[in-house]
Amino acid sequence: MEIVELQLKAAQIRKDLLTIIHRAKTGHTGGSLSNTDILTALYYRVMNIDPDHPQDENRDRFVLSKGHSVESLWSILADRGFFAKEELLTYSQFGTRLIGHPNNKVPGIEMNTGALGHGLAVSVGMALAAKRFGKKYRTYCLMGDGEQAEGSVWEGAMAGAHYKLDNLIGIIDRNRLQISGPTDEVMGLEPLEEKWASFGWHVVSIDGNDMQELVQTFEAVPQVADKPTLVMANTVKGKGVSFAENVAHWHHHVPNDAEWEKALSELDSSIEKLKREGQVC
């Protein structure tokens, strides 16, 4: 997909994730909205994946370490054809596969996540396996910024650098808000980029809601041989919905009927503007 097509797709995914959260009356809205552009760039442009062969040994791996922000991922996997879009209607219902965190009974999910701090360590193992067995696939791991308070993140960071895993890409959804408030008030993180660099990672800081920057960054990896890459994706919590942006309350706030309708109306306006500016039919 070209950049404007990716932007249009991200807006539609935001509509889809808001709809399943509104219907289920549960979910993590703010973080799913902030990470949508990152996932859209990966799943529609960057990663080597095939919905018809989800277990292809040469596929790129993706791990959503911040597993609570799964609604954007479910919406994208359905749209890409990993499972029928109708199944989205079962999100968080009794007996569904589409629970509130990634579930590896669903095609396209590499591992169950939810307990924060585990995704990077497992991603290190996946990337190391590729090196040991001569495979070309890459492993992408999306973490939250609040998650950086977990000690296991830094054990994984140390191991990734030690094994020179330049096929490993860590991404931090740096929206600066977590469930109980601003991340730097809950647990100070700065200087976060310098910390990752000191652990031996090549660090790139970008606007994580700018599709052009996301694509250019991911397509340029690895920029440094024998070093894993950390993409500091500076995002806006609640991105795309004006009244949810940068509001900590929207971490797990479920939109009521009026909020849902207003959010969809805003996103529809964004889609129409993108179509006009990009001359897309």
PDB file of C-alpha atoms in Angstrom:
ATOM      1  CA  MET A   1       0.000   0.000   0.000  1.00  0.00           C
ATOM      2  CA  GLU A   2       1.046   3.590  -0.651  1.00  0.00           C
ATOM      3  CA  ILE A   3       1.151   6.075   2.223  1.00  0.00           C
ATOM      4  CA  VAL A   4      -2.292   7.582   1.695  1.00  0.00           C
ATOM      5  CA  GLU A   5      -3.802   4.102   1.398  1.00  0.00           C
ATOM      6  CA  LEU A   6      -2.166   3.152   4.682  1.00  0.00           C
ATOM      7  CA  GLN A   7      -3.557   6.303   6.300  1.00  0.00           C
ATOM      8  CA  LEU A   8      -7.019   5.461   5.039  1.00  0.00           C
ATOM      9  CA  LYS A   9      -6.677   1.900   6.284  1.00  0.00           C
ATOM     10  CA  ALA A  10      -5.583   3.095   9.731  1.00  0.00           C
ATOM     11  CA  ALA A  11      -8.659   5.333   9.978  1.00  0.00           C
ATOM     12  CA  GLN A  12     -10.917   2.405   9.097  1.00  0.00           C
ATOM     13  CA  ILE A  13      -9.171   0.154  11.628  1.00  0.00           C
ATOM     14  CA  ARG A  14      -9.805   2.804  14.281  1.00  0.00           C
ATOM     15  CA  LYS A  15     -13.501   2.691  13.406  1.00  0.00           C
ATOM     16  CA  ASP A  16     -13.500  -1.098  13.632  1.00  0.00           C
ATOM     17  CA  LEU A  17     -11.753  -1.263  16.994  1.00  0.00           C
ATOM     18  CA  LEU A  18     -14.029   1.377  18.495  1.00  0.00           C
ATOM     19  CA  THR A  19     -17.022  -0.579  17.275  1.00  0.00           C
ATOM     20  CA  ILE A  20     -15.978  -3.880  18.826  1.00  0.00           C
ATOM     21  CA  ILE A  21     -15.113  -2.172  22.123  1.00  0.00           C
ATOM     22  CA  HIS A  22     -18.431  -0.320  22.139  1.00  0.00           C
ATOM     23  CA  ARG A  23     -20.339  -3.503  21.322  1.00  0.00           C
ATOM     24  CA  ALA A  24     -18.544  -5.607  23.947  1.00  0.00           C
ATOM     25  CA  LYS A  25     -18.605  -2.802  26.555  1.00  0.00           C
ATOM     26  CA  THR A  26     -15.010  -3.590  27.463  1.00  0.00           C
ATOM     27  CA  GLY A  27     -11.535  -2.964  26.117  1.00  0.00           C
ATOM     28  CA  HIS A  28      -8.464  -0.749  26.163  1.00  0.00           C
ATOM     29  CA  THR A  29      -9.353   2.100  23.866  1.00  0.00           C
ATOM     30  CA  GLY A  30      -6.579   4.681  24.254  1.00  0.00           C
ATOM     31  CA  GLY A  31      -3.597   2.421  23.605  1.00  0.00           C
ATOM     32  CA  SER A  32      -5.276   0.646  20.713  1.00  0.00           C
ATOM     33  CA  LEU A  33      -5.887   3.997  19.044  1.00  0.00           C
ATOM     34  CA  SER A  34      -2.289   5.103  19.631  1.00  0.00           C
ATOM     35  CA  ASN A  35      -0.739   1.925  18.197  1.00  0.00           C
ATOM     36  CA  THR A  36      -2.983   1.629  15.123  1.00  0.00           C
ATOM     37  CA  ASP A  37      -0.611   3.459  12.772  1.00  0.00           C
ATOM     38  CA  ILE A  38       2.316   1.283  13.878  1.00  0.00           C
ATOM     39  CA  LEU A  39       0.394  -1.942  13.283  1.00  0.00           C
ATOM     40  CA  THR A  40      -1.014  -0.714   9.983  1.00  0.00           C
ATOM     41  CA  ALA A  41       2.458   0.067   8.640  1.00  0.00           C
ATOM     42  CA  LEU A  42       3.719  -3.359   9.703  1.00  0.00           C
ATOM     43  CA  TYR A  43       0.796  -5.520   8.571  1.00  0.00           C
ATOM     44  CA  TYR A  44      -0.037  -3.802   5.272  1.00  0.00           C
ATOM     45  CA  ARG A  45       3.400  -2.757   4.051  1.00  0.00           C
ATOM     46  CA  VAL A  46       6.420  -4.001   5.959  1.00  0.00           C
ATOM     47  CA  MET A  47       6.099  -7.531   7.322  1.00  0.00           C
ATOM     48  CA  ASN A  48       6.381 -10.723   5.303  1.00  0.00           C
ATOM     49  CA  ILE A  49       3.153 -12.513   6.253  1.00  0.00           C
ATOM     50  CA  ASP A  50       0.587 -14.637   4.429  1.00  0.00           C
ATOM     51  CA  PRO A  51      -2.919 -15.092   5.909  1.00  0.00           C
ATOM     52  CA  ASP A  52      -3.303 -18.278   3.848  1.00  0.00           C
ATOM     53  CA  HIS A  53      -0.149 -19.756   5.409  1.00  0.00           C
ATOM     54  CA  PRO A  54       0.011 -18.297   8.933  1.00  0.00           C
ATOM     55  CA  GLN A  55       2.574 -20.901  10.086  1.00  0.00           C
ATOM     56  CA  ASP A  56       5.004 -20.452   7.195  1.00  0.00           C
ATOM     57  CA  GLU A  57       8.410 -20.916   8.806  1.00  0.00           C
ATOM     58  CA  ASN A  58       9.800 -17.937   6.883  1.00  0.00           C
ATOM     59  CA  ARG A  59       7.104 -15.504   8.063  1.00  0.00           C
ATOM     60  CA  ASP A  60       8.051 -12.417  10.017  1.00  0.00           C
ATOM     61  CA  ARG A  61       7.045 -12.634  13.675  1.00  0.00           C
ATOM     62  CA  PHE A  62       5.094 -10.007  15.594  1.00  0.00           C
ATOM     63  CA  VAL A  63       4.611  -9.991  19.361  1.00  0.00           C
ATOM     64  CA  LEU A  64       2.218  -7.548  21.018  1.00  0.00           C
ATOM     65  CA  SER A  65       3.909  -7.355  24.399  1.00  0.00           C
ATOM     66  CA  LYS A  66       1.446  -4.653  25.521  1.00  0.00           C
ATOM     67  CA  GLY A  67      -1.241  -7.270  25.099  1.00  0.00           C
ATOM     68  CA  HIS A  68      -4.089  -5.254  26.582  1.00  0.00           C
ATOM     69  CA  SER A  69      -4.166  -3.035  23.471  1.00  0.00           C
ATOM     70  CA  VAL A  70      -5.297  -5.935  21.325  1.00  0.00           C
ATOM     71  CA  GLU A  71      -8.392  -4.479  19.678  1.00  0.00           C
ATOM     72  CA  SER A  72      -6.412  -2.840  16.882  1.00  0.00           C
ATOM     73  CA  LEU A  73      -4.613  -6.138  16.265  1.00  0.00           C
ATOM     74  CA  TRP A  74      -7.835  -8.163  16.135  1.00  0.00           C
ATOM     75  CA  SER A  75      -9.294  -5.657  13.666  1.00  0.00           C
ATOM     76  CA  ILE A  76      -6.229  -5.846  11.429  1.00  0.00           C
ATOM     77  CA  LEU A  77      -5.938  -9.642  11.494  1.00  0.00           C
ATOM     78  CA  ALA A  78      -9.586  -9.907  10.487  1.00  0.00           C
ATOM     79  CA  ASP A  79      -9.170  -7.346   7.724  1.00  0.00           C
ATOM     80  CA  ARG A  80      -6.075  -9.144   6.421  1.00  0.00           C
ATOM     81  CA  GLY A  81      -7.999 -12.430   6.290  1.00  0.00           C
ATOM     82  CA  PHE A  82      -6.484 -14.401   9.164  1.00  0.00           C
ATOM     83  CA  PHE A  83     -10.055 -15.061  10.290  1.00  0.00           C
ATOM     84  CA  ALA A  84     -13.516 -13.990   9.159  1.00  0.00           C
ATOM     85  CA  LYS A  85     -14.445 -10.383   9.901  1.00  0.00           C
ATOM     86  CA  GLU A  86     -17.769 -11.582  11.300  1.00  0.00           C
ATOM     87  CA  GLU A  87     -15.863 -13.104  14.213  1.00  0.00           C
ATOM     88  CA  LEU A  88     -15.016  -9.595  15.422  1.00  0.00           C
ATOM     89  CA  LEU A  89     -18.609  -9.405  16.631  1.00  0.00           C
ATOM     90  CA  THR A  90     -17.772 -12.057  19.227  1.00  0.00           C
ATOM     91  CA  TYR A  91     -14.991 -10.001  20.816  1.00  0.00           C
ATOM     92  CA  SER A  92     -14.973 -10.571  24.605  1.00  0.00           C
ATOM     93  CA  GLN A  93     -18.150 -12.652  24.471  1.00  0.00           C
ATOM     94  CA  PHE A  94     -18.513 -16.009  26.228  1.00  0.00           C
ATOM     95  CA  GLY A  95     -16.610 -18.773  24.435  1.00  0.00           C
ATOM     96  CA  THR A  96     -14.892 -16.490  21.907  1.00  0.00           C
ATOM     97  CA  ARG A  97     -11.310 -16.834  20.710  1.00  0.00           C
ATOM     98  CA  LEU A  98     -11.056 -13.055  20.573  1.00  0.00           C
ATOM     99  CA  ILE A  99     -10.405 -12.309  24.212  1.00  0.00           C
ATOM    100  CA  GLY A 100      -9.011  -9.127  25.762  1.00  0.00           C
ATOM    101  CA  HIS A 101      -5.388 -10.132  25.109  1.00  0.00           C
ATOM    102  CA  PRO A 102      -3.651 -11.956  22.227  1.00  0.00           C
ATOM    103  CA  ASN A 103      -4.600 -15.623  22.101  1.00  0.00           C
ATOM    104  CA  ASN A 104      -2.438 -18.044  20.103  1.00  0.00           C
ATOM    105  CA  LYS A 105      -5.425 -20.181  19.228  1.00  0.00           C
ATOM    106  CA  VAL A 106      -6.085 -17.470  16.621  1.00  0.00           C
ATOM    107  CA  PRO A 107      -4.099 -17.602  13.342  1.00  0.00           C
ATOM    108  CA  GLY A 108      -1.544 -14.809  13.207  1.00  0.00           C
ATOM    109  CA  ILE A 109      -0.863 -14.719  16.952  1.00  0.00           C
ATOM    110  CA  GLU A 110       2.617 -15.945  17.901  1.00  0.00           C
ATOM    111  CA  MET A 111       2.196 -15.959  21.684  1.00  0.00           C
ATOM    112  CA  ASN A 112      -0.280 -15.164  24.429  1.00  0.00           C
ATOM    113  CA  THR A 113       0.597 -11.885  26.106  1.00  0.00           C
ATOM    114  CA  GLY A 114      -0.893  -9.845  28.879  1.00  0.00           C
ATOM    115  CA  ALA A 115       1.497 -10.006  31.806  1.00  0.00           C
ATOM    116  CA  LEU A 116       3.642  -7.031  30.882  1.00  0.00           C
ATOM    117  CA  GLY A 117       7.374  -7.442  30.375  1.00  0.00           C
ATOM    118  CA  HIS A 118       7.368 -10.895  28.793  1.00  0.00           C
ATOM    119  CA  GLY A 119       7.111 -10.151  25.076  1.00  0.00           C
ATOM    120  CA  LEU A 120      10.629  -8.909  24.441  1.00  0.00           C
ATOM    121  CA  ALA A 121      12.334 -11.904  26.063  1.00  0.00           C
ATOM    122  CA  VAL A 122      10.333 -14.315  23.903  1.00  0.00           C
ATOM    123  CA  SER A 123      11.009 -12.148  20.845  1.00  0.00           C
ATOM    124  CA  VAL A 124      14.732 -12.443  21.584  1.00  0.00           C
ATOM    125  CA  GLY A 125      14.310 -16.220  21.459  1.00  0.00           C
ATOM    126  CA  MET A 126      12.503 -16.032  18.118  1.00  0.00           C
ATOM    127  CA  ALA A 127      15.176 -13.773  16.622  1.00  0.00           C
ATOM    128  CA  LEU A 128      17.979 -15.945  18.001  1.00  0.00           C
ATOM    129  CA  ALA A 129      16.349 -19.035  16.486  1.00  0.00           C
ATOM    130  CA  ALA A 130      16.322 -17.327  13.088  1.00  0.00           C
ATOM    131  CA  LYS A 131      20.043 -16.626  13.400  1.00  0.00           C
ATOM    132  CA  ARG A 132      20.881 -20.150  14.565  1.00  0.00           C
ATOM    133  CA  PHE A 133      18.854 -21.847  11.801  1.00  0.00           C
ATOM    134  CA  GLY A 134      19.813 -19.481   8.992  1.00  0.00           C
ATOM    135  CA  LYS A 135      16.329 -18.015   8.527  1.00  0.00           C
ATOM    136  CA  LYS A 136      15.717 -14.547   7.081  1.00  0.00           C
ATOM    137  CA  TYR A 137      12.607 -13.625   9.024  1.00  0.00           C
ATOM    138  CA  ARG A 138      12.488 -10.643  11.363  1.00  0.00           C
ATOM    139  CA  THR A 139      10.848 -10.362  14.758  1.00  0.00           C
ATOM    140  CA  TYR A 140       8.963  -7.230  15.790  1.00  0.00           C
ATOM    141  CA  CYS A 141       7.954  -6.618  19.403  1.00  0.00           C
ATOM    142  CA  LEU A 142       5.625  -3.769  20.384  1.00  0.00           C
ATOM    143  CA  MET A 143       5.887  -2.662  24.000  1.00  0.00           C
ATOM    144  CA  GLY A 144       4.150  -0.002  26.039  1.00  0.00           C
ATOM    145  CA  ASP A 145       6.041   2.809  27.692  1.00  0.00           C
ATOM    146  CA  GLY A 146       4.534   1.983  31.083  1.00  0.00           C
ATOM    147  CA  GLU A 147       5.816  -1.531  30.490  1.00  0.00           C
ATOM    148  CA  GLN A 148       9.378  -0.203  30.645  1.00  0.00           C
ATOM    149  CA  ALA A 149       9.144  -0.349  34.438  1.00  0.00           C
ATOM    150  CA  GLU A 150       9.293  -4.168  34.224  1.00  0.00           C
ATOM    151  CA  GLY A 151      12.757  -5.561  34.948  1.00  0.00           C
ATOM    152  CA  SER A 152      12.338  -8.420  32.478  1.00  0.00           C
ATOM    153  CA  VAL A 153      12.251  -5.868  29.638  1.00  0.00           C
ATOM    154  CA  TRP A 154      15.837  -4.937  30.446  1.00  0.00           C
ATOM    155  CA  GLU A 155      16.948  -8.560  30.702  1.00  0.00           C
ATOM    156  CA  GLY A 156      15.596  -9.041  27.188  1.00  0.00           C
ATOM    157  CA  ALA A 157      17.285  -5.853  26.016  1.00  0.00           C
ATOM    158  CA  MET A 158      20.626  -7.046  27.363  1.00  0.00           C
ATOM    159  CA  ALA A 159      20.259 -10.457  25.694  1.00  0.00           C
ATOM    160  CA  GLY A 160      19.219  -8.971  22.354  1.00  0.00           C
ATOM    161  CA  ALA A 161      22.382  -6.897  22.203  1.00  0.00           C
ATOM    162  CA  HIS A 162      24.601  -9.710  23.502  1.00  0.00           C
ATOM    163  CA  TYR A 163      23.512 -12.020  20.675  1.00  0.00           C
ATOM    164  CA  LYS A 164      23.826  -9.227  18.070  1.00  0.00           C
ATOM    165  CA  LEU A 165      20.248  -9.676  16.893  1.00  0.00           C
ATOM    166  CA  ASP A 166      19.977  -7.185  14.058  1.00  0.00           C
ATOM    167  CA  ASN A 167      16.871  -9.106  12.947  1.00  0.00           C
ATOM    168  CA  LEU A 168      15.047  -7.948  16.106  1.00  0.00           C
ATOM    169  CA  ILE A 169      13.047  -4.715  16.166  1.00  0.00           C
ATOM    170  CA  GLY A 170      11.683  -3.465  19.446  1.00  0.00           C
ATOM    171  CA  ILE A 171       9.044  -0.741  19.296  1.00  0.00           C
ATOM    172  CA  ILE A 172       7.824   1.384  22.187  1.00  0.00           C
ATOM    173  CA  ASP A 173       4.381   2.969  21.909  1.00  0.00           C
ATOM    174  CA  ARG A 174       5.529   6.123  23.707  1.00  0.00           C
ATOM    175  CA  ASN A 175       2.165   7.771  24.398  1.00  0.00           C
ATOM    176  CA  ARG A 176       3.269   8.883  27.887  1.00  0.00           C
ATOM    177  CA  LEU A 177       0.088   7.745  29.648  1.00  0.00           C
ATOM    178  CA  GLN A 178      -0.759   4.549  31.486  1.00  0.00           C
ATOM    179  CA  ILE A 179      -3.692   3.332  33.526  1.00  0.00           C
ATOM    180  CA  SER A 180      -2.900   5.440  36.592  1.00  0.00           C
ATOM    181  CA  GLY A 181      -1.618   8.594  34.884  1.00  0.00           C
ATOM    182  CA  PRO A 182       1.473  10.011  33.148  1.00  0.00           C
ATOM    183  CA  THR A 183       4.203   7.394  32.854  1.00  0.00           C
ATOM    184  CA  ASP A 184       6.912   9.680  34.187  1.00  0.00           C
ATOM    185  CA  GLU A 185       4.881  10.332  37.337  1.00  0.00           C
ATOM    186  CA  VAL A 186       4.080   6.669  37.915  1.00  0.00           C
ATOM    187  CA  MET A 187       7.689   5.557  37.305  1.00  0.00           C
ATOM    188  CA  GLY A 188      10.276   7.907  35.838  1.00  0.00           C
ATOM    189  CA  LEU A 189      11.638   6.587  32.525  1.00  0.00           C
ATOM    190  CA  GLU A 190      13.903   9.285  31.163  1.00  0.00           C
ATOM    191  CA  PRO A 191      16.420   9.337  29.621  1.00  0.00           C
ATOM    192  CA  LEU A 192      14.705   6.409  27.925  1.00  0.00           C
ATOM    193  CA  GLU A 193      16.466   6.570  24.557  1.00  0.00           C
ATOM    194  CA  GLU A 194      19.866   6.777  26.222  1.00  0.00           C
ATOM    195  CA  LYS A 195      19.030   3.801  28.422  1.00  0.00           C
ATOM    196  CA  TRP A 196      18.264   1.617  25.407  1.00  0.00           C
ATOM    197  CA  ALA A 197      21.390   2.826  23.626  1.00  0.00           C
ATOM    198  CA  SER A 198      23.465   2.002  26.697  1.00  0.00           C
ATOM    199  CA  PHE A 199      22.132  -1.556  26.523  1.00  0.00           C
ATOM    200  CA  GLY A 200      23.616  -1.858  23.034  1.00  0.00           C
ATOM    201  CA  TRP A 201      20.613  -1.104  20.819  1.00  0.00           C
ATOM    202  CA  HIS A 202      20.453   1.200  17.811  1.00  0.00           C
ATOM    203  CA  VAL A 203      17.752   3.708  18.763  1.00  0.00           C
ATOM    204  CA  VAL A 204      15.566   5.629  16.315  1.00  0.00           C
ATOM    205  CA  SER A 205      13.054   8.187  17.590  1.00  0.00           C
ATOM    206  CA  ILE A 206      10.114   9.013  15.326  1.00  0.00           C
ATOM    207  CA  ASP A 207       6.554  10.307  15.247  1.00  0.00           C
ATOM    208  CA  GLY A 208       4.708   7.034  15.725  1.00  0.00           C
ATOM    209  CA  ASN A 209       1.515   8.421  14.229  1.00  0.00           C
ATOM    210  CA  ASP A 210       3.211   9.610  11.028  1.00  0.00           C
ATOM    211  CA  MET A 211       2.774   6.884   8.431  1.00  0.00           C
ATOM    212  CA  GLN A 212       5.572   8.150   6.199  1.00  0.00           C
ATOM    213  CA  GLU A 213       8.076   8.095   9.076  1.00  0.00           C
ATOM    214  CA  LEU A 214       6.936   4.662  10.210  1.00  0.00           C
ATOM    215  CA  VAL A 215       7.345   3.116   6.766  1.00  0.00           C
ATOM    216  CA  GLN A 216      10.695   4.763   6.087  1.00  0.00           C
ATOM    217  CA  THR A 217      12.032   3.656   9.475  1.00  0.00           C
ATOM    218  CA  PHE A 218      10.850   0.047   9.308  1.00  0.00           C
ATOM    219  CA  GLU A 219      11.997  -0.380   5.713  1.00  0.00           C
ATOM    220  CA  ALA A 220      15.487   0.891   6.613  1.00  0.00           C
ATOM    221  CA  VAL A 221      16.035  -1.705   9.378  1.00  0.00           C
ATOM    222  CA  PRO A 222      18.675  -2.775  10.172  1.00  0.00           C
ATOM    223  CA  GLN A 223      20.583   0.476   9.938  1.00  0.00           C
ATOM    224  CA  VAL A 224      23.448  -0.885  12.036  1.00  0.00           C
ATOM    225  CA  ALA A 225      24.829  -4.400  11.577  1.00  0.00           C
ATOM    226  CA  ASP A 226      24.909  -6.709  14.607  1.00  0.00           C
ATOM    227  CA  LYS A 227      22.664  -4.437  16.692  1.00  0.00           C
ATOM    228  CA  PRO A 228      18.961  -4.812  17.446  1.00  0.00           C
ATOM    229  CA  THR A 229      16.879  -1.745  16.656  1.00  0.00           C
ATOM    230  CA  LEU A 230      14.647   0.105  19.102  1.00  0.00           C
ATOM    231  CA  VAL A 231      12.044   2.356  17.476  1.00  0.00           C
ATOM    232  CA  MET A 232      10.852   4.983  19.924  1.00  0.00           C
ATOM    233  CA  ALA A 233       7.431   5.662  18.420  1.00  0.00           C
ATOM    234  CA  ASN A 234       6.179   8.890  19.985  1.00  0.00           C
ATOM    235  CA  THR A 235       2.408   8.645  19.776  1.00  0.00           C
ATOM    236  CA  VAL A 236      -0.763  10.263  21.088  1.00  0.00           C
ATOM    237  CA  LYS A 237      -2.937   8.189  23.383  1.00  0.00           C
ATOM    238  CA  GLY A 238      -6.414   8.046  21.870  1.00  0.00           C
ATOM    239  CA  LYS A 239      -5.103   9.198  18.468  1.00  0.00           C
ATOM    240  CA  GLY A 240      -7.776   9.988  15.893  1.00  0.00           C
ATOM    241  CA  VAL A 241     -10.575  10.821  18.345  1.00  0.00           C
ATOM    242  CA  SER A 242     -10.249  14.454  19.447  1.00  0.00           C
ATOM    243  CA  PHE A 243     -11.904  14.108  22.845  1.00  0.00           C
ATOM    244  CA  ALA A 244      -9.891  10.986  23.726  1.00  0.00           C
ATOM    245  CA  GLU A 245      -6.446  12.269  22.766  1.00  0.00           C
ATOM    246  CA  ASN A 246      -3.969  12.607  25.644  1.00  0.00           C
ATOM    247  CA  VAL A 247      -6.627  11.714  28.228  1.00  0.00           C
ATOM    248  CA  ALA A 248      -5.492   9.049  30.700  1.00  0.00           C
ATOM    249  CA  HIS A 249      -9.107   8.123  31.465  1.00  0.00           C
ATOM    250  CA  TRP A 250      -9.387   6.677  27.956  1.00  0.00           C
ATOM    251  CA  HIS A 251      -6.816   3.968  28.752  1.00  0.00           C
ATOM    252  CA  HIS A 252      -9.713   1.558  29.292  1.00  0.00           C
ATOM    253  CA  HIS A 253     -12.738   3.834  28.933  1.00  0.00           C
ATOM    254  CA  VAL A 254     -15.526   2.303  26.848  1.00  0.00           C
ATOM    255  CA  PRO A 255     -17.283   4.842  24.624  1.00  0.00           C
ATOM    256  CA  ASN A 256     -20.979   5.260  25.276  1.00  0.00           C
ATOM    257  CA  ASP A 257     -23.419   5.546  22.380  1.00  0.00           C
ATOM    258  CA  ALA A 258     -22.949   9.275  21.917  1.00  0.00           C
ATOM    259  CA  GLU A 259     -19.140   9.075  22.178  1.00  0.00           C
ATOM    260  CA  TRP A 260     -19.011   6.157  19.740  1.00  0.00           C
ATOM    261  CA  GLU A 261     -21.140   7.973  17.174  1.00  0.00           C
ATOM    262  CA  LYS A 262     -19.101  11.163  17.537  1.00  0.00           C
ATOM    263  CA  ALA A 263     -15.819   9.259  17.217  1.00  0.00           C
ATOM    264  CA  LEU A 264     -16.975   7.479  14.062  1.00  0.00           C
ATOM    265  CA  SER A 265     -18.159  10.787  12.614  1.00  0.00           C
ATOM    266  CA  GLU A 266     -14.726  12.339  13.233  1.00  0.00           C
ATOM    267  CA  LEU A 267     -12.992   9.377  11.619  1.00  0.00           C
ATOM    268  CA  ASP A 268     -15.347   9.514   8.629  1.00  0.00           C
ATOM    269  CA  SER A 269     -14.408  13.183   8.212  1.00  0.00           C
ATOM    270  CA  SER A 270     -10.723  12.234   8.366  1.00  0.00           C
ATOM    271  CA  ILE A 271     -11.270   9.586   5.697  1.00  0.00           C
ATOM    272  CA  GLU A 272     -13.033  12.046   3.397  1.00  0.00           C
ATOM    273  CA  LYS A 273     -10.241  14.595   3.879  1.00  0.00           C
ATOM    274  CA  LEU A 274      -7.574  11.990   3.086  1.00  0.00           C
ATOM    275  CA  LYS A 275      -9.442  10.970  -0.048  1.00  0.00           C
ATOM    276  CA  ARG A 276      -9.685  14.559  -1.249  1.00  0.00           C
ATOM    277  CA  GLU A 277      -6.052  15.356  -0.530  1.00  0.00           C
ATOM    278  CA  GLY A 278      -4.777  12.051  -1.876  1.00  0.00           C
ATOM    279  CA  GLN A 279      -7.233  11.911  -4.782  1.00  0.00           C
ATOM    280  CA  VAL A 280      -8.239   8.394  -3.755  1.00  0.00           C
ATOM    281  CA  CYS A 281     -11.617   7.059  -4.826  1.00  0.00           C
TER     282      CYS A 281
END
